[in-house]
Structure formats: C-alpha cells, structure tokens
Amino acid sequence: MDLIPLPRVAVFHEEGRRYAFGPEPVLTAGPGAEGVARWLRRELGAATGWNLPDGGGAGGRGTRGDIRLAVDPAVGAGAGGGAEGPAAEAYRLDVGADGVELTGASAAGLFRGAQTLRQLLGPDAYRRAPVAGREWSLPYAGIVDAPRFGWRGLMLDVARHFMPKDGVLRYIDLLAAHKLNVLHLHLTDDQGWRIEIKRHPRLTEVGAWRARSRWGHRASPLWDDTPHGGFYTQDDIREIVAYAAERHVRVVPEIDVPGHAQAAIAAYPELGNTDVVDTAALGVWDDWGVNPNVLAPTEAVLRFYEGVFEEVLELFPAEVSPFVHVGGDECPKEQWKASGVAQARIAELGVDGEDGLQSWFIRHFDGWLAQRGRRLIGWDEILEGGLAPGAAVSSWRGYGGGIAAAEAGHDVVMCPEQQVYLDHRQAAGEDEPVPIGYVRSLEDVYRFEPVPPALSAEAAAHVLGAQANVWTEVMEHRGRVDYQVFPRLAAFAEAVWSWQPAPAERDFARFEERLAAHYGRLDALGVEYRPPGGPLPWQRRPGLLGRPIEGAPPNV
C-alpha cells in the first residue's frame, strides 16, 4: 500500500481481501485510548458520516467493535529509545475478518497508528464532509511500526510573516498526518514579536507591527507598503499547545536572545545599546538579513527577559514543551565593541571578549531554565564560548556544529541548512517563485541522513532527531508556505521516521510511486503543494528577485 512514511513491517493479504465497514461501525477504546478514540470519532466521523458508537468492553482482542483500540507498552519492546523515546510511539495494526485491532505502546503510539489507519482508508478519509456514494473498507494487513528518531520536527517562522492561529492549528494537523511530533515556533525576531507578554504590553502593541516589507530577497528593489503584523494572545497560545498535545505534538517556543531583537528594542528602547545607538528612533525592522541592533548585556535586560520567559513557561507546560529555544544565532558584535557599557561588563565578568559575552548571555538563561525544570536549546552558535552541560543544540550551519556538540556530550537536533531548509528552492527552473539558496529537490530531502558517518556510536546516541526549517521572509501567505513545504515534508517525514538504508541506496522511485497516492490526501486536506511538473501559474512570482546559489551544497 501507499503508506508514507514507510512502516517497519507491513504485510498485506496476498489475495487482496478487505474488511468492509457497514453503515454504522462500532469503536471500542480500552484504558488510555480514550483521547485517540475521541480524535477518530471527530476526524473520521466528519469524513465518513459515522458516529462510531462505543461498543463497550476493554478494547483489544476479543472485544466487540469494528475498530478496537488498546494501549499495551509491550508493543514497544525492541523498538529502542526507552519509555520516552521511539519505543513509546510504537504501534501494531491488524485488519482481518473481525475488523481492526490497533494497539499502541502508549497513547502517542496509538495515535501514530491511527494515522496509518486513516491513510489506508483512502484520500476521502481526510475530507471534512462525506463524499456521496463512498463505501469504506480496509485491506487485510498486519503492520508493526515504530519511529527511528524521537524528535521529528518542523520549524515554522511566524515572525517574518505572521501566520494566524488557525493556520498554525492546520500545520499541527499536517505534522500529525505525517507522524511528525515537534512544532518549533519561531515567535520573535527583528521583523515582529508574535506572543503576548502581559507585563510588557508594548512588545505586541508596538513590536508586532511593521510599516512595510521587502518584496523578495533583501537585494530586491521592491517593497510591499501594506503594514504587516499580528500576534497570538495568551489564550491563543494555550489553545495551540492544547491542540498539539491532543495530537501528541510538542511545541517548542523560540524567544531570540541576544540578537534578532530589533522588534523588542523598538518596543522598549532601553533594551538596546543606548550608548551607541539612538534606540528610541528604531522601529520594527522592515527588511531581511542580519540586523546589527542587539540586546545590551545588562542586568536590567536579563530581568526583562526573565519576566518574558516566566510567562512563556506558564503558557508552554513542561509536559508538552520541555525544551525552550533561545535562538543565540547571528548576533553581530559591532555595537558591543563600541559600547562602554558592554566593555565594562566584559571586564567585570572576565569573559573572552564579545564572544564570551554572548556565551554569558546564553549560560545565564540555561541555568535559569534548568532551575525551573526546562532544557535550553539554541542554534549552533551557542557552542561558541562554551556551553552548559544540559543545553541542546540545533545544528543549522551544517553538520559540523552538531558533530562537535554530540562529541562533547550535548544532545543535538540536526537541521543543516544545506539539506533541510525548505525555504530553499525545489528546482533550478526560472518559474520557481523567489528562488532562495541551493536546489533541494524532493529526492535530495528524501536522501537526508540525520546521523553523519563521522559520529562515533556514543556521540550518535546524542542525536535526538532532526527537523526541517521554514524561514518565511519570502513567503507572504499560507499558500506560499505550503508550496515550499510540500511535498518535501513527506520525504523528510520518511527520512526521520522510517528505518532506511544508506541515502544512496534508498528506493526513491518507489517513494515517488507512493507519493502519487499521497497527493490525493494533500488535495483533500487543501494543501497547495508544488506539483511534480513545477509551479502552477498562480504559484509563480515572475521577476521577483531571489538569491539562488548554484551547484551542489557543501557537506559541512
């Protein structure tokens, strides 16, 4: 069958026998399966018109019901990763003459199995209302499955171009449909602050809005003079987190320090290097690139951001969001070099220049978060100047930072820009909209390998998994995000879920065959993906300047 991502073991009845559902199937859920049952009744009920009444009993084998759900930790035996790792997401799906039996090692594993069940029902199972005349059946099958990695994520940049709440909820559903389990929300940057902080209201009153936006890459001479902005209220965030938790998706909030901070400085000028720059004259940045306006290294700034993080931790409970991302990347040092305040702080702390000052900033919040039961994660620049033992690294500049971090005993999420930045163009053709970076084709992403061969076995155990990153400078609305993300996210999902051979040995031709059926699911979900033949006329951006990089990307 055309399942994506590919299961570990899938055996289908050689004679093609199928279990046909009647007009009113029964669903039975055992202890721990109630949440998945509720999700199935809502989602499958919308597509099929079924009520899926409760058949009673304990779920599992011997219980009445067309669909029987159960949780049994023994299903994860041999899957690896421990109770909180991949083993917890293992499941077994059996379809035969007595209906469907779905068992997960945990509620999360059961939910992953429910995604496979939905795929087997066909593309119409993803619709929001029944298609007239549709009959529902499943092939007789036995599927045993578990993921390779425990961190399978997507980083969504909502700071450069704001994505309204309903769009974020939709992307959580799209992640869940592909068995991905982490949504990394890039909530703050120079171009916008997207989360309500009640003790600092100007962060959204001022920082969430910019007067205009560069139209295209930062070298483009064109501007969109429509003011742009938006933010999530605290109740919006609570809804997003709860919605994700029901689908067993972690949400990792990112609050950038000490760089990428002009939106915050525009709202509160005292956060900037006031002895070097007239920070009161700064607005929310309307351009792209690396901004020189960074936070001042003062105790007052630390207290301000501690207040921000206190509210963030309340909104993102530890059981859903154990990690908090602090950015830490692309922090120009020119203002600190010119600032008497910064130089005095370097002397006071005895750190190694401006790089040491950045490390001091990150270490402060690492300790602060650890005291509150959270783990800091940041982009690989946080390795510069030394890193606290519990911190984890998002390796974006290539594999190198991740290799160094893992060999030093730090946990790593691999997201090298040369491999899995989905804002990079998908083909070399002139019709590709706003072409950025290297060509990263569907096949390139399918052959992505999160664990580089240079890693020792001990260090490889520190690779938590991987995520694809989507920076939205040139993605002005949801359709543009869809185009850049899909169908490559399906290839990425298989790279991080499925137990695959070495990249060069992977069967991409067979993946393309399975993807042909998957396009029907994406159509039913309303995803505006890039068609196999290239962009449709309305997906193009003729004449809009990008920044294509020619040749194969370096493996660094």
Coordinates of C-alpha atoms in Angstrom, one line a residue:
M1 CA 0.0 0.0 0.0
D2 CA 1.0 3.6 -0.5
L3 CA 1.8 4.5 3.1
I4 CA 4.0 7.5 4.0
P5 CA 6.2 7.3 6.0
L6 CA 7.1 3.7 5.2
P7 CA 6.3 1.3 8.2
R8 CA 8.9 -1.1 9.6
V9 CA 6.9 -4.1 8.7
A10 CA 3.7 -4.2 6.6
V11 CA 2.2 -7.5 5.3
F12 CA -0.9 -7.4 3.2
H13 CA -3.2 -10.3 2.3
E14 CA -1.9 -11.8 -0.9
E15 CA -5.4 -12.3 -2.2
G16 CA -6.4 -8.7 -1.7
R17 CA -9.1 -9.4 0.8
R18 CA -10.7 -6.4 2.5
Y19 CA -12.8 -5.7 5.6
A20 CA -15.9 -3.8 4.6
F21 CA -17.5 -1.4 7.1
G22 CA -21.2 -1.3 7.5
P23 CA -23.2 1.9 7.7
E24 CA -22.7 2.3 11.5
P25 CA -19.3 0.9 12.6
V26 CA -18.6 0.5 16.3
L27 CA -15.4 1.7 18.0
T28 CA -14.2 0.4 21.3
A29 CA -11.4 2.0 23.4
G30 CA -9.5 0.5 26.3
P31 CA -7.9 2.3 29.2
G32 CA -5.5 5.0 27.9
A33 CA -7.1 5.0 24.4
E34 CA -9.9 7.5 25.1
G35 CA -8.1 10.5 23.5
V36 CA -7.4 8.7 20.3
A37 CA -10.9 7.4 20.2
R38 CA -12.2 11.0 20.6
W39 CA -9.9 12.1 17.7
L40 CA -11.0 9.3 15.4
R41 CA -14.7 9.9 16.1
R42 CA -14.3 13.6 15.2
E43 CA -12.0 13.2 12.2
L44 CA -13.2 10.0 10.6
G45 CA -16.8 10.9 11.6
A46 CA -16.6 14.1 9.6
A47 CA -15.3 12.3 6.5
T48 CA -17.5 9.3 6.6
G49 CA -20.6 10.3 8.5
W50 CA -20.1 7.6 11.1
N51 CA -20.9 8.2 14.7
L52 CA -18.6 5.3 15.8
P53 CA -20.6 4.4 18.9
D54 CA -18.9 2.8 21.8
G55 CA -19.1 -1.0 21.7
G56 CA -18.2 -1.3 25.4
G57 CA -15.6 -3.6 26.8
A58 CA -11.9 -3.1 27.3
G59 CA -10.7 -2.7 23.7
G60 CA -8.2 -5.1 22.1
R61 CA -8.5 -8.7 21.1
G62 CA -11.8 -10.4 21.9
T63 CA -13.7 -7.1 22.4
R64 CA -16.7 -6.2 20.2
G65 CA -16.2 -3.5 17.7
D66 CA -15.3 -2.8 14.1
I67 CA -12.3 -0.7 15.4
R68 CA -10.7 -1.7 18.7
L69 CA -8.1 0.5 20.4
A70 CA -5.8 -0.5 23.2
V71 CA -2.6 0.6 24.9
D72 CA 0.0 -2.0 25.7
P73 CA 3.6 -1.0 26.5
A74 CA 4.8 -4.4 25.3
V75 CA 4.1 -3.3 21.7
G76 CA 7.2 -1.1 22.0
A77 CA 9.6 -4.0 23.0
G78 CA 12.6 -3.9 20.8
A79 CA 11.8 -0.5 19.3
G80 CA 14.6 1.2 21.3
G81 CA 14.8 4.6 22.8
G82 CA 13.3 3.8 26.2
A83 CA 9.9 4.7 27.6
E84 CA 10.1 8.3 26.4
G85 CA 11.8 7.6 23.1
P86 CA 10.8 5.9 19.9
A87 CA 9.5 2.8 21.7
A88 CA 6.7 4.9 23.2
E89 CA 5.5 5.7 19.7
A90 CA 5.4 2.0 18.5
Y91 CA 2.1 0.5 17.4
R92 CA 0.6 -2.6 15.8
L93 CA -2.3 -2.6 13.4
D94 CA -4.1 -5.7 12.4
V95 CA -7.0 -5.9 9.9
G96 CA -8.9 -9.1 9.4
A97 CA -12.3 -10.7 9.2
D98 CA -13.2 -9.5 12.7
G99 CA -12.3 -5.8 11.9
V100 CA -9.5 -3.6 13.1
E101 CA -7.3 -4.0 16.1
L102 CA -4.9 -1.1 16.8
T103 CA -2.6 -1.2 19.8
G104 CA -0.1 1.4 20.8
A105 CA 2.8 1.2 23.2
S106 CA 1.4 4.5 24.6
A107 CA -1.4 6.9 23.7
A108 CA 1.2 8.6 21.3
G109 CA 1.9 5.3 19.6
L110 CA -1.8 4.6 19.3
F111 CA -2.2 8.0 17.7
R112 CA 0.6 7.3 15.1
G113 CA -1.2 4.1 14.3
A114 CA -4.4 6.0 13.8
Q115 CA -2.7 8.0 11.1
T116 CA -1.8 4.7 9.3
L117 CA -5.4 3.6 9.6
R118 CA -6.6 6.9 8.1
Q119 CA -4.2 6.5 5.2
L120 CA -5.4 3.0 4.5
L121 CA -9.0 4.3 4.2
G122 CA -8.0 6.5 1.2
P123 CA -7.8 10.2 0.4
D124 CA -11.5 10.8 1.1
A125 CA -10.9 10.0 4.8
Y126 CA -9.2 13.4 5.0
R127 CA -12.3 15.4 3.9
R128 CA -14.5 17.4 6.3
A129 CA -17.8 16.0 5.0
P130 CA -18.7 12.7 3.4
V131 CA -18.5 12.2 -0.3
A132 CA -21.8 10.7 -1.6
G133 CA -21.7 7.1 -2.5
R134 CA -18.4 6.3 -0.9
E135 CA -18.0 2.8 0.5
W136 CA -15.3 2.2 3.2
S137 CA -13.1 -0.8 3.5
L138 CA -9.6 -1.7 4.6
P139 CA -7.2 -4.3 3.2
Y140 CA -6.4 -7.3 5.4
A141 CA -3.0 -6.4 6.8
G142 CA -0.5 -6.7 9.7
I143 CA 1.6 -3.7 10.4
V144 CA 4.3 -3.3 13.1
D145 CA 5.9 0.1 13.3
A146 CA 8.0 2.5 15.4
P147 CA 10.0 5.6 14.5
R148 CA 13.7 5.8 14.2
F149 CA 14.0 9.1 16.0
G150 CA 12.2 10.7 18.9
W151 CA 12.5 14.3 17.5
R152 CA 10.8 14.7 14.2
G153 CA 10.0 18.3 13.7
L154 CA 9.2 21.4 11.6
M155 CA 10.4 24.9 12.5
L156 CA 7.9 27.4 11.4
D157 CA 8.9 31.1 11.3
V158 CA 5.9 33.1 12.2
A159 CA 7.9 36.3 13.0
R160 CA 8.9 37.3 9.4
H161 CA 5.4 36.7 8.1
F162 CA 2.7 36.1 10.7
M163 CA 0.6 33.0 10.3
P164 CA -2.8 33.4 12.1
K165 CA -3.7 30.9 14.8
D166 CA -6.0 28.8 12.5
G167 CA -3.0 28.3 10.2
V168 CA -0.8 27.1 13.0
L169 CA -3.5 24.6 14.1
R170 CA -3.7 23.4 10.5
Y171 CA 0.0 22.8 10.4
I172 CA -0.2 20.8 13.6
D173 CA -2.7 18.6 11.8
L174 CA -0.4 18.3 8.8
L175 CA 2.5 17.4 11.0
A176 CA 0.4 14.8 12.8
A177 CA -0.7 13.3 9.5
H178 CA 3.0 12.7 8.6
K179 CA 3.8 11.2 12.0
L180 CA 5.9 14.3 12.9
N181 CA 5.9 15.3 16.6
V182 CA 7.6 18.6 17.1
L183 CA 6.5 22.1 16.1
H184 CA 9.2 24.7 16.7
L185 CA 7.6 28.1 16.6
H186 CA 10.0 31.0 15.9
L187 CA 8.0 33.6 17.7
T188 CA 10.3 36.7 17.9
D189 CA 12.7 38.4 15.5
D190 CA 13.7 41.8 14.2
Q191 CA 10.6 41.9 12.0
G192 CA 8.0 41.1 14.6
W193 CA 7.1 39.9 18.1
R194 CA 4.3 37.4 18.0
I195 CA 3.4 36.4 21.5
E196 CA 1.5 38.4 24.1
I197 CA 3.5 39.2 27.3
K198 CA 1.2 40.8 29.8
R199 CA 3.8 42.5 31.9
H200 CA 5.4 44.1 28.8
P201 CA 2.4 45.0 26.6
R202 CA 4.4 47.2 24.1
L203 CA 6.1 44.0 22.8
T204 CA 2.9 43.4 20.9
E205 CA 1.4 46.9 20.8
V206 CA 4.5 48.1 19.0
G207 CA 6.7 45.1 18.3
A208 CA 4.1 43.0 16.4
W209 CA 3.7 45.5 13.5
R210 CA 5.9 46.8 10.8
A211 CA 5.1 49.6 8.3
R212 CA 6.1 47.7 5.2
S213 CA 8.0 44.6 4.0
R214 CA 10.7 44.0 1.4
W215 CA 9.1 42.2 -1.6
G216 CA 11.5 39.4 -2.4
H217 CA 15.1 38.9 -1.2
R218 CA 16.9 41.7 0.6
A219 CA 18.6 42.7 -2.7
S220 CA 15.2 43.3 -4.3
P221 CA 14.4 47.0 -5.0
L222 CA 10.7 46.3 -4.5
W223 CA 8.6 47.0 -1.4
D224 CA 5.1 46.0 -0.2
D225 CA 3.8 49.1 1.5
T226 CA 1.0 47.2 3.3
P227 CA 1.6 47.3 7.0
H228 CA 2.1 43.7 8.3
G229 CA 1.7 42.1 11.7
G230 CA -0.2 40.1 14.2
F231 CA 0.4 38.2 17.4
Y232 CA -1.0 35.3 19.4
T233 CA -2.8 36.2 22.6
Q234 CA -2.0 34.1 25.6
D235 CA -5.3 32.2 25.2
D236 CA -4.3 31.6 21.5
I237 CA -1.1 30.1 22.7
R238 CA -2.9 27.9 25.3
E239 CA -5.2 26.7 22.5
I240 CA -2.3 25.9 20.2
V241 CA -0.5 24.0 22.9
A242 CA -3.6 22.0 23.9
Y243 CA -4.4 21.3 20.3
A244 CA -0.9 20.0 19.7
A245 CA -0.9 17.9 22.9
E246 CA -4.1 16.1 21.8
R247 CA -2.2 15.1 18.7
H248 CA 1.0 14.2 20.6
V249 CA 3.0 17.1 19.1
R250 CA 5.4 19.1 21.2
V251 CA 5.5 22.8 20.7
V252 CA 9.0 24.4 21.2
P253 CA 8.7 28.2 21.7
E254 CA 11.6 30.3 20.5
I255 CA 12.4 33.7 22.0
D256 CA 15.5 35.1 20.4
V257 CA 18.4 36.4 22.5
P258 CA 20.7 38.4 22.3
G259 CA 20.4 39.0 18.6
H260 CA 17.4 39.2 16.2
A261 CA 15.9 41.7 18.7
Q262 CA 15.0 44.9 17.0
A263 CA 11.2 44.4 17.4
A264 CA 11.7 44.2 21.1
I265 CA 14.1 47.2 21.1
A266 CA 11.6 49.2 19.1
A267 CA 9.0 48.5 21.8
Y268 CA 11.4 49.1 24.7
P269 CA 14.4 51.2 23.6
E270 CA 16.2 50.7 26.9
L271 CA 16.8 47.1 25.9
G272 CA 19.3 48.2 23.2
N273 CA 22.8 49.6 23.4
T274 CA 21.7 53.2 24.1
D275 CA 25.3 54.5 24.5
V276 CA 26.0 53.6 20.8
V277 CA 22.6 53.9 19.0
D278 CA 19.6 56.2 19.3
T279 CA 17.4 53.2 20.0
A280 CA 14.3 55.4 20.6
A281 CA 14.4 56.1 16.8
L282 CA 14.3 52.4 15.9
G283 CA 11.1 50.8 14.5
V284 CA 10.3 47.2 13.8
W285 CA 12.6 46.2 11.0
D286 CA 11.1 46.1 7.5
D287 CA 14.0 44.3 5.8
W288 CA 15.6 40.9 5.8
G289 CA 19.0 39.7 6.8
V290 CA 21.2 40.0 9.9
N291 CA 20.4 43.1 12.0
P292 CA 23.1 45.0 14.0
N293 CA 20.7 46.0 16.8
V294 CA 21.2 43.5 19.6
L295 CA 20.4 43.5 23.3
A296 CA 22.5 45.3 25.8
P297 CA 24.4 43.0 28.2
T298 CA 22.9 44.5 31.4
E299 CA 21.2 43.1 34.4
A300 CA 18.1 45.1 33.5
V301 CA 17.9 43.3 30.2
L302 CA 18.3 39.9 31.9
R303 CA 15.5 40.8 34.4
F304 CA 13.2 41.9 31.5
Y305 CA 13.7 38.6 29.6
E306 CA 13.3 36.6 32.8
G307 CA 9.9 38.2 33.0
V308 CA 9.2 37.2 29.4
F309 CA 10.3 33.6 30.0
E310 CA 8.2 33.3 33.2
E311 CA 5.1 34.0 31.1
V312 CA 6.3 31.7 28.3
L313 CA 6.8 28.8 30.7
E314 CA 3.3 29.2 32.1
L315 CA 1.9 29.1 28.6
F316 CA 4.0 26.1 27.5
P317 CA 3.8 23.5 30.3
A318 CA 6.8 21.2 30.8
E319 CA 4.9 18.1 29.9
V320 CA 4.2 19.4 26.4
S321 CA 7.3 21.7 26.0
P322 CA 10.3 20.5 28.0
F323 CA 12.6 22.5 25.7
V324 CA 12.7 26.3 25.3
H325 CA 14.6 27.7 22.3
V326 CA 16.6 30.9 22.9
G327 CA 18.0 31.4 19.4
G328 CA 21.5 32.6 20.1
D329 CA 22.4 32.9 16.4
E330 CA 23.6 35.7 14.1
C331 CA 24.5 38.2 16.9
P332 CA 26.7 40.9 15.4
K333 CA 29.2 42.3 17.9
E334 CA 29.9 45.7 16.5
Q335 CA 27.7 47.6 19.0
W336 CA 29.2 45.7 21.9
K337 CA 32.6 46.6 20.7
A338 CA 31.7 50.3 20.6
S339 CA 29.7 50.3 23.8
G340 CA 31.4 51.4 27.0
V341 CA 28.7 49.5 29.0
A342 CA 29.4 46.3 27.1
Q343 CA 33.1 46.6 27.5
A344 CA 32.8 47.3 31.2
R345 CA 30.6 44.1 31.5
I346 CA 33.3 42.1 29.7
A347 CA 35.9 43.3 32.2
E348 CA 33.6 42.7 35.1
L349 CA 32.8 39.1 34.1
G350 CA 36.3 38.3 32.9
V351 CA 35.0 36.7 29.8
D352 CA 36.8 36.3 26.5
G353 CA 35.7 39.4 24.6
E354 CA 32.4 39.8 22.8
D355 CA 32.0 36.1 22.0
G356 CA 32.4 35.4 25.7
L357 CA 29.7 38.0 26.4
Q358 CA 27.3 36.2 24.1
S359 CA 28.1 32.9 25.9
W360 CA 27.4 34.6 29.2
F361 CA 24.0 35.6 28.0
I362 CA 23.1 32.1 26.9
R363 CA 24.6 30.4 30.0
H364 CA 22.5 32.7 32.2
F365 CA 19.3 31.5 30.7
D366 CA 20.5 27.9 30.5
G367 CA 20.8 28.0 34.3
W368 CA 17.6 30.0 34.8
L369 CA 15.6 27.5 32.7
A370 CA 17.2 24.4 34.3
Q371 CA 16.2 25.7 37.8
R372 CA 12.6 25.6 36.5
G373 CA 12.8 22.1 35.1
R374 CA 13.3 23.1 31.4
R375 CA 16.1 22.5 28.9
L376 CA 17.6 25.2 26.8
I377 CA 18.1 24.6 23.1
G378 CA 19.7 27.1 20.7
W379 CA 21.2 27.4 17.3
D380 CA 24.7 26.1 17.0
E381 CA 26.4 29.5 17.6
I382 CA 25.7 28.8 21.3
L383 CA 28.7 26.5 21.2
E384 CA 31.0 29.5 20.8
G385 CA 32.5 30.4 24.2
G386 CA 31.4 27.2 25.9
L387 CA 28.1 25.6 26.6
A388 CA 26.4 24.5 29.8
P389 CA 26.2 20.7 30.2
G390 CA 22.4 20.4 29.9
A391 CA 21.9 22.5 26.8
A392 CA 21.0 21.1 23.5
V393 CA 22.0 22.3 20.0
S394 CA 20.0 22.9 16.8
S395 CA 22.7 22.3 14.2
W396 CA 21.8 24.6 11.3
R397 CA 25.0 25.8 9.7
G398 CA 25.8 22.3 8.6
Y399 CA 26.5 19.0 10.4
G400 CA 29.7 20.4 11.9
G401 CA 28.1 22.1 14.9
G402 CA 26.0 19.0 15.6
I403 CA 29.1 16.8 15.4
A404 CA 31.0 19.0 17.8
A405 CA 28.1 19.2 20.2
A406 CA 27.4 15.4 20.2
E407 CA 31.0 14.5 20.7
A408 CA 31.1 16.9 23.7
G409 CA 28.1 15.1 25.1
H410 CA 25.3 17.5 24.2
D411 CA 22.0 16.4 22.7
V412 CA 21.6 17.6 19.1
V413 CA 18.7 18.2 16.6
M414 CA 20.1 18.1 13.1
C415 CA 18.7 20.7 10.7
P416 CA 21.5 21.6 8.4
E417 CA 20.5 24.5 6.0
Q418 CA 22.2 22.8 3.1
Q419 CA 19.9 19.8 3.4
V420 CA 16.6 20.6 5.1
Y421 CA 15.9 24.3 4.8
L422 CA 12.6 24.2 2.9
D423 CA 12.7 27.9 2.0
H424 CA 15.5 26.8 -0.4
R425 CA 14.3 26.3 -4.0
Q426 CA 13.0 23.0 -5.2
A427 CA 14.3 23.1 -8.8
A428 CA 16.6 25.2 -11.0
G429 CA 13.8 26.4 -13.3
E430 CA 13.1 30.1 -13.8
D431 CA 9.5 29.5 -12.8
E432 CA 10.4 28.7 -9.2
P433 CA 9.0 31.5 -7.0
V434 CA 11.6 33.8 -5.4
P435 CA 14.4 31.2 -5.7
I436 CA 16.5 31.1 -2.5
G437 CA 19.6 29.1 -1.8
Y438 CA 20.6 25.7 -3.2
V439 CA 18.3 23.4 -5.1
R440 CA 16.9 21.0 -2.6
S441 CA 14.8 18.7 -4.7
L442 CA 12.3 16.1 -3.3
E443 CA 14.9 13.4 -3.9
D444 CA 17.5 15.4 -2.0
V445 CA 15.3 15.7 1.0
Y446 CA 14.4 12.0 0.8
R447 CA 18.1 11.1 1.0
F448 CA 18.7 13.3 4.0
E449 CA 20.5 11.4 6.8
P450 CA 20.4 12.9 10.3
V451 CA 23.4 11.0 11.7
P452 CA 26.6 11.8 9.8
P453 CA 29.0 8.8 9.5
A454 CA 31.7 10.9 11.2
L455 CA 30.0 10.5 14.5
S456 CA 31.1 7.8 16.9
A457 CA 28.4 5.4 18.2
E458 CA 28.5 7.1 21.6
A459 CA 28.1 10.5 20.1
A460 CA 25.4 9.3 17.6
A461 CA 23.2 8.5 20.6
H462 CA 23.0 12.2 21.3
V463 CA 21.2 12.9 18.0
L464 CA 17.7 13.3 19.2
G465 CA 16.5 13.5 15.6
A466 CA 16.0 16.2 13.0
Q467 CA 13.7 19.0 11.9
A468 CA 13.1 20.8 8.6
N469 CA 13.2 24.6 8.9
V470 CA 10.9 27.1 7.1
W471 CA 12.0 30.7 7.1
T472 CA 9.3 32.9 5.8
E473 CA 10.9 36.1 4.5
V474 CA 9.7 35.5 1.0
M475 CA 6.5 33.6 2.0
E476 CA 3.9 36.2 2.4
H477 CA 0.9 33.9 3.0
R478 CA -0.1 30.3 3.8
G479 CA -0.2 29.2 0.1
R480 CA 3.5 30.2 -0.3
V481 CA 4.4 28.2 2.9
D482 CA 2.5 25.2 1.6
Y483 CA 4.4 25.4 -1.8
Q484 CA 7.8 25.4 -0.1
V485 CA 6.9 22.7 2.5
F486 CA 5.1 20.2 0.4
P487 CA 5.6 17.6 -0.9
R488 CA 9.2 17.8 0.6
L489 CA 7.9 17.4 4.1
A490 CA 6.5 14.0 3.2
A491 CA 10.0 13.0 2.1
F492 CA 11.5 14.4 5.3
A493 CA 9.0 12.5 7.4
E494 CA 10.1 9.3 5.9
A495 CA 13.8 10.2 6.4
V496 CA 13.2 10.7 10.2
W497 CA 10.5 8.0 10.9
S498 CA 11.5 5.0 8.7
W499 CA 14.4 2.7 9.2
Q500 CA 16.1 3.2 5.8
P501 CA 19.2 2.0 4.1
A502 CA 22.1 4.4 3.4
P503 CA 21.0 7.5 1.5
A504 CA 22.3 6.4 -1.9
E505 CA 20.6 3.0 -1.5
R506 CA 17.1 4.4 -0.8
D507 CA 14.4 3.5 -3.2
F508 CA 13.3 7.0 -4.4
A509 CA 11.4 5.6 -7.4
R510 CA 9.2 3.6 -5.1
F511 CA 8.7 6.6 -2.9
E512 CA 7.5 8.6 -5.9
E513 CA 5.0 5.9 -6.6
R514 CA 3.7 6.0 -3.1
L515 CA 3.7 9.8 -3.3
A516 CA 1.4 9.7 -6.3
A517 CA -1.4 8.4 -4.0
H518 CA -0.3 10.8 -1.2
Y519 CA -1.1 13.8 -3.4
G520 CA -4.7 12.8 -3.2
R521 CA -4.5 13.1 0.6
L522 CA -2.9 16.5 0.4
D523 CA -5.6 17.6 -2.1
A524 CA -8.3 16.5 0.4
L525 CA -6.5 18.5 3.1
G526 CA -6.4 21.6 0.9
V527 CA -2.6 21.7 0.8
E528 CA -1.2 24.0 -2.0
Y529 CA 1.8 21.8 -2.7
R530 CA 4.3 22.1 -5.6
P531 CA 3.0 19.8 -8.4
P532 CA 5.5 17.3 -9.8
G533 CA 5.7 19.2 -13.1
G534 CA 6.6 22.5 -11.4
P535 CA 4.6 25.5 -10.1
L536 CA 1.2 26.4 -11.4
P537 CA 0.8 29.8 -12.9
W538 CA -0.5 31.4 -9.7
Q539 CA 2.3 29.9 -7.7
R540 CA 5.0 31.8 -9.6
R541 CA 6.5 35.2 -8.8
P542 CA 7.9 36.3 -12.2
G543 CA 10.6 38.9 -11.9
L544 CA 10.8 38.9 -8.2
L545 CA 14.5 38.8 -7.1
G546 CA 15.7 35.9 -5.0
R547 CA 19.1 34.6 -4.0
P548 CA 19.8 31.3 -5.8
I549 CA 23.1 29.6 -5.1
E550 CA 24.4 27.4 -7.9
G551 CA 26.0 23.9 -7.6
A552 CA 25.7 21.2 -5.0
P553 CA 25.6 22.3 -1.4
P554 CA 28.7 21.6 0.7
N555 CA 28.5 18.7 3.2
V556 CA 29.9 20.6 6.2

